[in-house]
Coordinates of C-alpha atoms in Angstrom, one line a residue:
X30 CA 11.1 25.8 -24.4
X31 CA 12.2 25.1 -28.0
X32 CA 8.7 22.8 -28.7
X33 CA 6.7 26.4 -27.0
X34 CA 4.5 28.2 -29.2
X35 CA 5.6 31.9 -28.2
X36 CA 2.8 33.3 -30.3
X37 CA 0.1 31.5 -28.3
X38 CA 1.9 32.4 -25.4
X39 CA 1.7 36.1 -25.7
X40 CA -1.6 35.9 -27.0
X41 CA -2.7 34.0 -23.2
X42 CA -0.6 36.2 -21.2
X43 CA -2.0 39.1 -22.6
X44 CA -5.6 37.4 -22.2
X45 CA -4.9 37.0 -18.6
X46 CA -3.8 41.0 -18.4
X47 CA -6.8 42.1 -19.4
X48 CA -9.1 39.9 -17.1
X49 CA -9.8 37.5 -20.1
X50 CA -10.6 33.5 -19.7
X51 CA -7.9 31.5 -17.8
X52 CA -7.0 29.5 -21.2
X53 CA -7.3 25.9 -21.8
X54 CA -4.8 24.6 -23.8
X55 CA -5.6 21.9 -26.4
X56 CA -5.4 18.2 -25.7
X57 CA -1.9 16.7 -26.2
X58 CA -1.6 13.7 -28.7
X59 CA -0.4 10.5 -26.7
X60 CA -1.4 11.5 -23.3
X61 CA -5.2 11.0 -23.3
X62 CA -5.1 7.2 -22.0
X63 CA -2.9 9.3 -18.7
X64 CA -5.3 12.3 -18.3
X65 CA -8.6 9.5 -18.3
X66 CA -6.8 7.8 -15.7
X67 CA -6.1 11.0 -13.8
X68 CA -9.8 11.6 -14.3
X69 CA -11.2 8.1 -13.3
X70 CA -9.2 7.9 -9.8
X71 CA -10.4 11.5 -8.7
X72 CA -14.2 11.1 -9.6
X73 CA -14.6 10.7 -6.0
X74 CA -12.9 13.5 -5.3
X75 CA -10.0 13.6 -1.9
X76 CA -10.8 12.3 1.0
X77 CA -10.7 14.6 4.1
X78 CA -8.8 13.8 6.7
X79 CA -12.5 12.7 8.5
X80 CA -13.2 10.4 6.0
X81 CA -9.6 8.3 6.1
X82 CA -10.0 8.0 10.1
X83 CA -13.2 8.7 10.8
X84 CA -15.5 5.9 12.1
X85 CA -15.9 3.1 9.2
X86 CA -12.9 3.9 7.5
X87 CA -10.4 1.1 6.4
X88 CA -7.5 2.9 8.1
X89 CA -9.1 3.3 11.7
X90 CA -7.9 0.0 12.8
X91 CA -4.7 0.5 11.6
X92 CA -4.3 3.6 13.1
X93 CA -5.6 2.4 16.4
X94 CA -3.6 -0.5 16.2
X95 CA -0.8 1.5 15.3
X96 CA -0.9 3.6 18.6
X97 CA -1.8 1.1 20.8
X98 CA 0.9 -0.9 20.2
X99 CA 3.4 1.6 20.2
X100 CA 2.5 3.5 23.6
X101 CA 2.4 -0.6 25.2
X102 CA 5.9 -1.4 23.5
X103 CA 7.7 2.2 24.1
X104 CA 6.5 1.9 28.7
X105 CA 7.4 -1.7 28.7
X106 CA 11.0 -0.7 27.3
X107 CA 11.3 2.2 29.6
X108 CA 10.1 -0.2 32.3
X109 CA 12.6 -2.7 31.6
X110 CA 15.5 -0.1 31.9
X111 CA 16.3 -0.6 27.8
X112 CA 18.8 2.1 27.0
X113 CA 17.1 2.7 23.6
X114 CA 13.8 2.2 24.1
X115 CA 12.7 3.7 20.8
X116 CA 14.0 0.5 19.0
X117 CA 10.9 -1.3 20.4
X118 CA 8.7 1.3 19.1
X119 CA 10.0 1.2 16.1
X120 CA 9.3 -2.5 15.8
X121 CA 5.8 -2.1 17.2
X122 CA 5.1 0.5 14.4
X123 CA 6.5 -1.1 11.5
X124 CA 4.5 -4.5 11.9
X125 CA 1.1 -3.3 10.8
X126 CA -0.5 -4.2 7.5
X127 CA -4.1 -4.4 6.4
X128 CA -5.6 -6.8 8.6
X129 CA -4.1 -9.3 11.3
X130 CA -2.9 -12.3 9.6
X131 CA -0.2 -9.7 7.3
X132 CA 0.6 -8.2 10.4
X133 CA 1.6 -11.4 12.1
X134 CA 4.0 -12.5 8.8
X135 CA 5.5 -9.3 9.4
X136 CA 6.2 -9.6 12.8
X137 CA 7.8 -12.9 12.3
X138 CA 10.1 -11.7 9.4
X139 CA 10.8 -8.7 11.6
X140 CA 12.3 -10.3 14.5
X141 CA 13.9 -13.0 12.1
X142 CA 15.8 -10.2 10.1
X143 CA 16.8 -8.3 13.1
X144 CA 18.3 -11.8 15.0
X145 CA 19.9 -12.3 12.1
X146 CA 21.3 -9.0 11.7
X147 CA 22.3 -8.7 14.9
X148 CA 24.3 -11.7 14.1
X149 CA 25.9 -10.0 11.1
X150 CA 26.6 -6.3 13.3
X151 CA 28.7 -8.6 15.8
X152 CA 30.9 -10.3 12.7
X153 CA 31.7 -7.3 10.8
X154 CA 31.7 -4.3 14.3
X155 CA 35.9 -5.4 14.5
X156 CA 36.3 -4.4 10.8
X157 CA 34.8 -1.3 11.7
X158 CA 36.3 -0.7 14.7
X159 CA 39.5 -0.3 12.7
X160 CA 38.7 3.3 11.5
X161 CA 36.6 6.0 10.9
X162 CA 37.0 5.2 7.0
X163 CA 36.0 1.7 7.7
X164 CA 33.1 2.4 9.6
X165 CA 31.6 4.4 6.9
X166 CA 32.2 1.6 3.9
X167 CA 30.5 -0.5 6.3
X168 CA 27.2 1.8 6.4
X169 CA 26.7 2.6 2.8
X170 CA 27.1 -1.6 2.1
X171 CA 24.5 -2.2 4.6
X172 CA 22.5 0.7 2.8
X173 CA 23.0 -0.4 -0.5
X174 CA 21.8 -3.8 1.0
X175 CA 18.9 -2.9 2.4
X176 CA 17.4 -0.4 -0.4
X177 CA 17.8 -3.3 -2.6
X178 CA 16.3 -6.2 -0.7
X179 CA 13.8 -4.1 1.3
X180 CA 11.0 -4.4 -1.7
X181 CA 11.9 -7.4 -2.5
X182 CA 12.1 -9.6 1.4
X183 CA 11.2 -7.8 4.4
X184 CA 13.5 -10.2 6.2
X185 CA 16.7 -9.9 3.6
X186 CA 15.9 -6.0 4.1
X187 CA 15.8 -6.6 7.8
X188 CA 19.3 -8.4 7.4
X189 CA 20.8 -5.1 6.2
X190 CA 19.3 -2.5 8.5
X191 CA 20.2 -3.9 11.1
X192 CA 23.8 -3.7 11.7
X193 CA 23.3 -0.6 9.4
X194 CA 21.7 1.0 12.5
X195 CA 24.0 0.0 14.9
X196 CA 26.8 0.9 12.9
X197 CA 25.4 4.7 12.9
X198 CA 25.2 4.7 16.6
X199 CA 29.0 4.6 16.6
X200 CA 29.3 7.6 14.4
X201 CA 29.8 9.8 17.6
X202 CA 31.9 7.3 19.6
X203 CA 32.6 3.7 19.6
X204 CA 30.2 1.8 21.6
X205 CA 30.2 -1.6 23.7
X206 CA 28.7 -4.3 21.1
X207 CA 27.7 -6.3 23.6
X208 CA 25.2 -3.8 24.9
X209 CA 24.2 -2.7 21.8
X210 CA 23.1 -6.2 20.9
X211 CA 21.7 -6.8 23.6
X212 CA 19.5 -3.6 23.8
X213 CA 18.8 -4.5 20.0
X214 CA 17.6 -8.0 20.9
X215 CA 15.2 -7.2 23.9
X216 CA 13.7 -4.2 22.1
X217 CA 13.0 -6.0 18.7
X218 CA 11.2 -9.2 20.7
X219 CA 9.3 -6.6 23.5
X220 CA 8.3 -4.4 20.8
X221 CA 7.5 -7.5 18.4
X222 CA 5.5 -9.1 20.7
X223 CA 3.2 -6.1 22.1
X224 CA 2.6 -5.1 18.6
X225 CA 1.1 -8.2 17.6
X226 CA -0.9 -8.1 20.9
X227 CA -2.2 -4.7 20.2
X228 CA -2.9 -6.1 16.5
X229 CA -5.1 -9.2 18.2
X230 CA -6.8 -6.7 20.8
X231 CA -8.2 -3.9 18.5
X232 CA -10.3 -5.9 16.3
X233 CA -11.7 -4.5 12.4
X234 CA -15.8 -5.4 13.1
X235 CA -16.5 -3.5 10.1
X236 CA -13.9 -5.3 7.6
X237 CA -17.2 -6.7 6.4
X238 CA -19.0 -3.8 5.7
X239 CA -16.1 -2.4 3.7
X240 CA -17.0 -6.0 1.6
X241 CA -20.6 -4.6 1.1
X242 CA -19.5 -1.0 0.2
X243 CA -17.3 -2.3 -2.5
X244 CA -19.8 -5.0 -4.2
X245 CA -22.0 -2.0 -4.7
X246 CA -19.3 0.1 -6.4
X247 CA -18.5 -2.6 -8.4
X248 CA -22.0 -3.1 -9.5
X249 CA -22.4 0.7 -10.1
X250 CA -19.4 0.5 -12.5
X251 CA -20.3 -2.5 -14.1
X252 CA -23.7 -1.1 -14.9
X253 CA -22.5 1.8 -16.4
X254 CA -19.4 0.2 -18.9
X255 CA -22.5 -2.1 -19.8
X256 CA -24.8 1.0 -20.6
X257 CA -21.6 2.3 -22.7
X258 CA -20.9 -0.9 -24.7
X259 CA -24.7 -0.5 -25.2
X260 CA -24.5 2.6 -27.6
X261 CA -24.3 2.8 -30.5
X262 CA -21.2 4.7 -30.9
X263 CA -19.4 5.2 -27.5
X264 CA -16.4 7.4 -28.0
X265 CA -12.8 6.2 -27.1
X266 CA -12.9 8.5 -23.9
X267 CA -16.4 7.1 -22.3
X268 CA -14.8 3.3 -23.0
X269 CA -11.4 4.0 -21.1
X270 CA -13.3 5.7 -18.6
X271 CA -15.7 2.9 -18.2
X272 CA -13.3 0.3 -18.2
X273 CA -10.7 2.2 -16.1
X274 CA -13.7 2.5 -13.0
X275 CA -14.5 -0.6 -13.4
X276 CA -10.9 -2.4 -12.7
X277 CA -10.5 0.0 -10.1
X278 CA -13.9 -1.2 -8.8
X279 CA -12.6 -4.7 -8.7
X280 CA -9.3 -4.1 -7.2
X281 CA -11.0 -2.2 -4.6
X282 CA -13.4 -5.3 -4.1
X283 CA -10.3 -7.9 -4.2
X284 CA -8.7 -5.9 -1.7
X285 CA -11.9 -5.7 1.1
X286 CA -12.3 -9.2 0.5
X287 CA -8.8 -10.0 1.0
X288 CA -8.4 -7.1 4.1
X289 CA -11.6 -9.2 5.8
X290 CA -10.4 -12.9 5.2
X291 CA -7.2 -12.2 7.1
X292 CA -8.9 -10.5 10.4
X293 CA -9.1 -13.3 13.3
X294 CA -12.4 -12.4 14.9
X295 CA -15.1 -12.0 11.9
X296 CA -18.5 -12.8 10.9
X297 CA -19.3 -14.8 7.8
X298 CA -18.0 -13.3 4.9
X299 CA -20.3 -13.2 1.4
X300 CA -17.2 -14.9 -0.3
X301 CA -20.1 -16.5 -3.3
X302 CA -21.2 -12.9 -4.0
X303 CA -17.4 -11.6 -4.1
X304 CA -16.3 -14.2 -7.1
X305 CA -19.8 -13.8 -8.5
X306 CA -19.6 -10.2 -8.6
X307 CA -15.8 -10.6 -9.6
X308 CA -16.7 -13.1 -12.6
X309 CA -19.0 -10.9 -13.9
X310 CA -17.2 -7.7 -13.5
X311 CA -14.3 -9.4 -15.4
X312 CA -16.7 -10.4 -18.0
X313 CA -17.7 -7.0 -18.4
X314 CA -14.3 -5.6 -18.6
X315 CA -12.9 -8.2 -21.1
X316 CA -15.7 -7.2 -23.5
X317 CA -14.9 -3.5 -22.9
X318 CA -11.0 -3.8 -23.8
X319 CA -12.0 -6.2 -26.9
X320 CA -14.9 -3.3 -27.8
X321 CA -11.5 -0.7 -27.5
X322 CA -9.9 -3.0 -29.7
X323 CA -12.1 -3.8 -32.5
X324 CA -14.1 -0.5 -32.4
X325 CA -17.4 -2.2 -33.5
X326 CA -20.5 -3.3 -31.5
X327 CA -20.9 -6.4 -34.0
X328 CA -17.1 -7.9 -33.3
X329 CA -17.7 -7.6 -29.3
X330 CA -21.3 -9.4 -30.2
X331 CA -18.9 -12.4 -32.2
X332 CA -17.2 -12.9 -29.2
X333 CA -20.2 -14.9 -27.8
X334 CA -19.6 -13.0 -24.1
X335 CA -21.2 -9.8 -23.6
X336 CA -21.2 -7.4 -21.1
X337 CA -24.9 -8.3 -20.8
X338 CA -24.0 -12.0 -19.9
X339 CA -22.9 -10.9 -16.6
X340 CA -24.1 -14.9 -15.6
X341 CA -21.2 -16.0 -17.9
X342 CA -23.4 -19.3 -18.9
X343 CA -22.3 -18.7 -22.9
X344 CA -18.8 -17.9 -21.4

């Protein structure tokens, strides 16, 4: 408020009063590399809801997956008289990742972290048995714990939340540990195991479409930062636009191509035309940053690898 222009202010407001322009304020020195950004990511515009799980979409799988895997692990835990069954749905659920092979790691650190951590809940449950005060310390540690491992080792995080969440059940009474173990134990393996089933039984057919779809992007957006290094005097704006579409071309390409490589039942993947199409969108980009840099046409040309190398034989 003390930065605020009150005159301009008043002037807008009483703009707006009188049915006048919605104003447009002036561009703000040191943000434009943010707002080109903000720009760049939403020139597709939002996705509808359709378009994220519709048919083809990169999340359909998941979400099938997902729910598959779930309903199988939550009636096999009801059918095996588990007096928590939503533990095992909870494990089901928090497995998937983009493709198969991630979702099997996961599953593997999953039921690691949570052995382990029922081995940590059955060391430290006398301690908290002691009090209500003690049972609390214990929580928050494990908390602490897993907030800080959890980003960095899904296991180590695993290691934490655990005990953490058996701990909690014990907030409205104290609790057998042996059964709480033990319903811990059954649930993380059943719901483990029928989420990586689910994971091997809804296969992602299109992964390698979604391969196709983003080579053509990238070629789109490669074309058009080369069409911009080819003016004569592209503005500061159209570069960082062009080079910020084109990385997020490639990451978008990396990411298919990574996605489809890790999917067990696929056709042959066009891995030549992925690092081609990756060396030469690179290229492009590299030339784009050094034309940012040196703000002359003739220094990107002295660099002996232009955009319109994309073959990279003088690289």
């Amino acid at each position: 408020p003390g930065d605020a222009d009150a005159a301009q202010l008043r002037a807008w407001a009483a703009g707006l009063r009188g049915a006048g322009a919605v104003p447009r304020p002036a561009r703000i020195a040191g943000i434009d590399d943010e707002l080109l950004g903000i720009e760049a990511e939403l020139a597709d515009g939002t996705p509808s809801l359709w378009r994220r799980l519709g048919p083809g979409s990169p999340l359909l799988p998941v979400a099938l997956r997902t729910f598959v895997g779930c309903a199988l692990a939550g009636y096999a835990s009801l059918a095996l008289g588990i007096g928590r069954p939503y533990w095992a749905l909870v494990t089901a659920a928090s497995l998937y990742q983009a493709n198969v092979t991630l979702t099997w790691n996961r599953g593997v650190q999953r039921v690691v972290g949570n052995l382990a951590g029922v081995l940590v809940f059955a060391a430290v449950v006398p301690l908290a048995h002691l009090s209500s005060v003690a049972l609390v310390l214990c929580c928050m540690a494990f908390s602490f714990g897993a907030e800080a491992l959890i980003t960095r080792n899904y296991w180590l995080g695993s290691l934490c939340v655990t005990p953490m969440a058996l701990l909690v059940t014990e907030f409205a009474r104290f609790q057998e540990p042996g059964e709480l173990i033990t319903d811990r134990v059954v649930d993380t393996l059943v719901g483990a195991l029928l989420g990586v089933v689910a994971a091997v039984a809804v296969t992602n057919r299109r992964a390698g479409d979604h391969i196709e779809k983003a080579l053509g992007r990238v070629a789109a957006a490669r074309e058009a930062a080369e069409r911009t290094l080819a003016s004569a005097t592209p503005g500061p704006a159209a570069l960082e636009t062009a080079r910020r579409s084109l990385a997020a071309a490639l990451v978008d390409l990396r990411s298919a191509a990574d996605t489809a490589a890790g999917e067990w039942w696929q056709r042959a993947l066009p891995e030549d035309r992925v690092v081609a199409a990756e060396r030469s969108g690179h290229r492009t980009l590299a030339a784009t940053v050094r034309r940012q840099a040196l703000g002359s046409p003739a220094a990107v040309e002295d660099t002996g690898d232009t955009a319109g190398d994309p073959s990279g034989a003088r690289g």
